[in-house]
Short mmCIF file of N, CA and C in Angstrom, two decimals:
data_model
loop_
_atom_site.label_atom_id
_atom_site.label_comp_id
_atom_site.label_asym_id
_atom_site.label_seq_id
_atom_site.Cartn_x
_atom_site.Cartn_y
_atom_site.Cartn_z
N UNK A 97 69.93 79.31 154.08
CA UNK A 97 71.23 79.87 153.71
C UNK A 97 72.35 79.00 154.28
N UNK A 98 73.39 78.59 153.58
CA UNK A 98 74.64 77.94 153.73
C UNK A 98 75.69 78.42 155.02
N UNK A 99 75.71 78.54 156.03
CA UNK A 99 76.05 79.58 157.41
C UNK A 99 77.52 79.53 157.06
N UNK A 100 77.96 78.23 157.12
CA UNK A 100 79.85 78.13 156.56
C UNK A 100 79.81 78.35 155.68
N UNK A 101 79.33 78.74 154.02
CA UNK A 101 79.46 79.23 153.21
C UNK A 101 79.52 80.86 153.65
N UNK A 102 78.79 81.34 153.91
CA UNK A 102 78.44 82.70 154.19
C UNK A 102 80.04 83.62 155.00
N UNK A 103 80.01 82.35 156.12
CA UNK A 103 81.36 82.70 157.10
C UNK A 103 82.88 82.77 156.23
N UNK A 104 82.46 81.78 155.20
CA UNK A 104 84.07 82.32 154.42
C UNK A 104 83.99 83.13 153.44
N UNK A 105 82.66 83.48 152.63
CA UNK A 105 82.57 84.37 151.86
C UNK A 105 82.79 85.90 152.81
N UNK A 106 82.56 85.63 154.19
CA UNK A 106 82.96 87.07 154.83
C UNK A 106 84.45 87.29 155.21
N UNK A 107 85.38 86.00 155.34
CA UNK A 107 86.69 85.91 155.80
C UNK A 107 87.16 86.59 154.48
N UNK A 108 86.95 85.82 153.14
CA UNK A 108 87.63 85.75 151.81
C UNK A 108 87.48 87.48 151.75
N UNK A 109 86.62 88.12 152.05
CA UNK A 109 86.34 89.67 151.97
C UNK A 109 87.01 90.44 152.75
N UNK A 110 86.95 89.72 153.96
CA UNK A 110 88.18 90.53 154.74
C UNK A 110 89.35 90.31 154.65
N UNK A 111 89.66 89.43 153.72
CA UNK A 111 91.56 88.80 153.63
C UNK A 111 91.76 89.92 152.10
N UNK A 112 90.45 90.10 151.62
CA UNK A 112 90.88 90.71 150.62
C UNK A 112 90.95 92.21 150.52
N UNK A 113 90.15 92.86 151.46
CA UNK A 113 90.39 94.18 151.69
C UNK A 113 91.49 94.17 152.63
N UNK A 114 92.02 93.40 153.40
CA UNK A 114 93.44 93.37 153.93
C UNK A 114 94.36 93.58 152.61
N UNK A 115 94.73 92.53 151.71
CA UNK A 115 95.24 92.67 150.85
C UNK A 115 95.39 94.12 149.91
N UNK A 116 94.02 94.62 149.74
CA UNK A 116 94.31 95.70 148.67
C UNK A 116 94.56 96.84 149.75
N UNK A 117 94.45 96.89 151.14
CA UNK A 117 95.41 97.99 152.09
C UNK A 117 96.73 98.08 151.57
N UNK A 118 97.38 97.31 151.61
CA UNK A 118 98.84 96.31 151.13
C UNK A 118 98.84 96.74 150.27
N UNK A 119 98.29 97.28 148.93
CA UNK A 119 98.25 97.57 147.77
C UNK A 119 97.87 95.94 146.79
N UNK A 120 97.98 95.54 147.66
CA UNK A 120 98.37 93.99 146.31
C UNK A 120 97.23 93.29 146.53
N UNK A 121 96.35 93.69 145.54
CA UNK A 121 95.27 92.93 144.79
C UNK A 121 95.38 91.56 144.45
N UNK A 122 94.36 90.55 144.99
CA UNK A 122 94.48 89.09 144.22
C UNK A 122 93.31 89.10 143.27
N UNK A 123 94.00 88.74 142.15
CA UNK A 123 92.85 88.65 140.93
C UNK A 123 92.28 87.45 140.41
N UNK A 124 91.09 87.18 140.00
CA UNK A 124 91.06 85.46 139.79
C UNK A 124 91.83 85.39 138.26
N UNK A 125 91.75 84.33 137.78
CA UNK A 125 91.77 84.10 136.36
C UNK A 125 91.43 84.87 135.39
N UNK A 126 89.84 85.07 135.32
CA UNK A 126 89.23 86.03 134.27
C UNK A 126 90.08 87.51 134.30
N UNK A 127 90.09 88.17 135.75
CA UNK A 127 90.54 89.65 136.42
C UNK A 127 91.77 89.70 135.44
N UNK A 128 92.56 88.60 136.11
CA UNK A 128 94.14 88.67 135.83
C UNK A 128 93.84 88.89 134.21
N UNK A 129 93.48 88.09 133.11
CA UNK A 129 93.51 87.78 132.02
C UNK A 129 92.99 89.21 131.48
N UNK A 130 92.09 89.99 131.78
CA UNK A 130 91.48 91.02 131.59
C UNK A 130 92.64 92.31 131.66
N UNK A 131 93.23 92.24 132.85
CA UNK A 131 94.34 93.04 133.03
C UNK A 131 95.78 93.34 132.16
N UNK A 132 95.41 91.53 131.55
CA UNK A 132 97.17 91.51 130.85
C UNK A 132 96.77 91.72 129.36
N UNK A 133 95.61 91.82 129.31
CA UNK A 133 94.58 92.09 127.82
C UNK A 133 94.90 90.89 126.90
N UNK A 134 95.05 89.66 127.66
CA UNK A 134 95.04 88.18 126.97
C UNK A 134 94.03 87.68 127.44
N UNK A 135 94.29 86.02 126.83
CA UNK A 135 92.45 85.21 127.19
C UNK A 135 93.06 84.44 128.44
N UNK A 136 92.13 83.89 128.89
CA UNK A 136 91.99 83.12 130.12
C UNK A 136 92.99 81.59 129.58
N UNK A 137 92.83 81.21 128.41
CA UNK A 137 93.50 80.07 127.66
C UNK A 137 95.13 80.24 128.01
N UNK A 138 95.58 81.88 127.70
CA UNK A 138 96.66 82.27 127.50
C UNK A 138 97.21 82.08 128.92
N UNK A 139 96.53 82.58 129.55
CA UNK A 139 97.25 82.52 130.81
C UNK A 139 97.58 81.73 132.02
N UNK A 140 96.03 80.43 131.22
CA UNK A 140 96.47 79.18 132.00
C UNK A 140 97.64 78.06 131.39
N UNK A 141 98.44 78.83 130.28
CA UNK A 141 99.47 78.13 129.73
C UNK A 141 101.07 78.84 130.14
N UNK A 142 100.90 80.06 130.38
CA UNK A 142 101.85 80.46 131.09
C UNK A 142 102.23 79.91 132.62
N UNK A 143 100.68 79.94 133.52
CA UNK A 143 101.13 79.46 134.50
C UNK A 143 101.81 78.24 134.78
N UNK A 144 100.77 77.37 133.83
CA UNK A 144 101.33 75.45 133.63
C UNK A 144 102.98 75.82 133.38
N UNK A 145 103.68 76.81 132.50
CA UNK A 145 105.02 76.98 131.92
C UNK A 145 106.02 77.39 133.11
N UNK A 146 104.89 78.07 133.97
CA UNK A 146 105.86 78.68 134.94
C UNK A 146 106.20 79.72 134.85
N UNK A 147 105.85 80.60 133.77
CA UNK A 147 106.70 81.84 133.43
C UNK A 147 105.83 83.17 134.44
N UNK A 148 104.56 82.98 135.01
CA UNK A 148 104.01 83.87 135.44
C UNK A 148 103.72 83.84 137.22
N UNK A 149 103.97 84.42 137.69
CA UNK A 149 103.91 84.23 139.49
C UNK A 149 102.25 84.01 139.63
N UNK A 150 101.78 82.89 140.85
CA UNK A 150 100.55 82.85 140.55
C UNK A 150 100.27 82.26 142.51
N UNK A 151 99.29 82.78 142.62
CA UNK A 151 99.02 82.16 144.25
C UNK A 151 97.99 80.75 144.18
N UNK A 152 97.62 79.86 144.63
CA UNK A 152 96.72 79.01 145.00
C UNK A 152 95.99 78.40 146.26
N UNK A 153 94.89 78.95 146.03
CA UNK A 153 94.03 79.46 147.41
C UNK A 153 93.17 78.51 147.28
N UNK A 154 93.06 77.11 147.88
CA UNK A 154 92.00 75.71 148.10
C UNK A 154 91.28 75.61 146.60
N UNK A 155 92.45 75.25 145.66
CA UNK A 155 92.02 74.98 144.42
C UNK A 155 92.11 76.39 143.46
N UNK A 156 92.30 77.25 143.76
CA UNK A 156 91.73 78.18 142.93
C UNK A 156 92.93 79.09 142.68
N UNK A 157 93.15 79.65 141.33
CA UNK A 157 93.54 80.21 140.90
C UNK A 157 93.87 81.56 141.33
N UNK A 158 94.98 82.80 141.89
CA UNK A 158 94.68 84.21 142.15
C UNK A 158 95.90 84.23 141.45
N UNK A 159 96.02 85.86 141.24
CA UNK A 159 97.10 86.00 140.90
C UNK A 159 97.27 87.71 141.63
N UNK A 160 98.09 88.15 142.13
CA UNK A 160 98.64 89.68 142.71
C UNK A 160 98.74 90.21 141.69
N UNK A 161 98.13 91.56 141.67
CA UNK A 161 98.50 92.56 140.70
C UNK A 161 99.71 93.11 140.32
N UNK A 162 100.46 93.18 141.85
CA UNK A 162 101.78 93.79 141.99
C UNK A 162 102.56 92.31 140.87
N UNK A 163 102.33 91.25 141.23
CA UNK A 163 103.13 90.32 140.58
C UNK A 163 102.82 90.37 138.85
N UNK A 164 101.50 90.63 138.21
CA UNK A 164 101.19 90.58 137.15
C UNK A 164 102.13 92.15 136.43
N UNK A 165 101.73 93.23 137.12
CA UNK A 165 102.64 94.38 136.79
C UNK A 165 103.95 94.22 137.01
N UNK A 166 104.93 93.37 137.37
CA UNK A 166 105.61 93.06 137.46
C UNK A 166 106.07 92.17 136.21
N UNK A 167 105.59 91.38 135.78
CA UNK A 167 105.31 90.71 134.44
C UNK A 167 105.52 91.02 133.33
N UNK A 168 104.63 92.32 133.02
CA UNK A 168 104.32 93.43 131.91
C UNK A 168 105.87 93.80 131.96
N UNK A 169 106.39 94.38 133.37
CA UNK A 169 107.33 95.23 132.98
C UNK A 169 108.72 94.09 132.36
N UNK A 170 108.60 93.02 133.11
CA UNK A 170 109.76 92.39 132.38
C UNK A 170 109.99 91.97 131.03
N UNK A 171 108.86 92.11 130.81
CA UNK A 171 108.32 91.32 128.87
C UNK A 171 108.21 92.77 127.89
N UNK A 172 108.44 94.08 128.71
CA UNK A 172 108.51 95.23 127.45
C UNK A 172 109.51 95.63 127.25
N UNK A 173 109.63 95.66 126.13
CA UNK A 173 111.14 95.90 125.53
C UNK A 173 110.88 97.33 124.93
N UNK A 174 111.85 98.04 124.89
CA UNK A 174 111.90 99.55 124.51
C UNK A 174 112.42 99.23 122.96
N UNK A 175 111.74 100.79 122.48
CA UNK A 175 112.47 100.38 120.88
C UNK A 175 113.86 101.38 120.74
N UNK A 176 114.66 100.65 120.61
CA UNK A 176 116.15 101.20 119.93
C UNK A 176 116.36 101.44 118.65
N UNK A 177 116.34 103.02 118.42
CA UNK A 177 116.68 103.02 116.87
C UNK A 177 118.79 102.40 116.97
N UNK A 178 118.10 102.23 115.46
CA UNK A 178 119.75 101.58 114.89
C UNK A 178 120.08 102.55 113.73
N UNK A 179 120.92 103.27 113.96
CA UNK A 179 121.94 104.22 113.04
C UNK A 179 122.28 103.34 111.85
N UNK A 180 123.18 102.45 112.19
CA UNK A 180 124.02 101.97 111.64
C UNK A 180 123.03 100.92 110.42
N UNK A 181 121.88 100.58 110.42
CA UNK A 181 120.79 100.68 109.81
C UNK A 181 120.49 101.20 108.90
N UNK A 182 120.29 102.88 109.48
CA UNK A 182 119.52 103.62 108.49
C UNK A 182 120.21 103.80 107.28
N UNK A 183 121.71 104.03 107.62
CA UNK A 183 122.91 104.68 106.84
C UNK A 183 122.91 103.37 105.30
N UNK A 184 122.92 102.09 105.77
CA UNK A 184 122.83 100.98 104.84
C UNK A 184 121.87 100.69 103.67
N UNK A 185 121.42 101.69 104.04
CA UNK A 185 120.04 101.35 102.99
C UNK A 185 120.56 101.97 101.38
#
């Protein structure tokens, strides 16, 4: 068995149940992509764009939940009826 492998697979577990105490989940790629109900493609083009908050942990991809829900909420737009619309028809 890999002993320094093992030792950070136990750190990475405890940084991460630290984290979700905190509430704020780090998700990999697939997680995140799963969550925003897009593909993994999609979301490695947002990040390259910049438009999406993203952490990088020795190469690797995470992303916070709190930051991804955060995301959602800025990109939904409510629907406004238009009066002034209906009357034109």
């Amino acid at each position: 068995s890999n002993r320094t492998g093992d030792i950070v697979r136990a750190k990475w577990t405890a940084d991460q149940a630290e984290l979700e105490q905190g509430g704020d989940t780090l998700l990999d790629i697939e997680g995140a992509a799963r969550m925003l109900g897009t593909t993994v493609r999609h979301l490695r083009r947002l990040r390259s764009e910049n438009r999406i908050p993203y952490v990088k942990l020795g190469g690797k991809l995470r992303f916070r939940r709190a930051d991804l829900i955060g995301f959602i909420e800025a990109n939904s737009h409510a629907v406004v009826s238009n009066p002034t619309r209906e009357l034109s028809r």
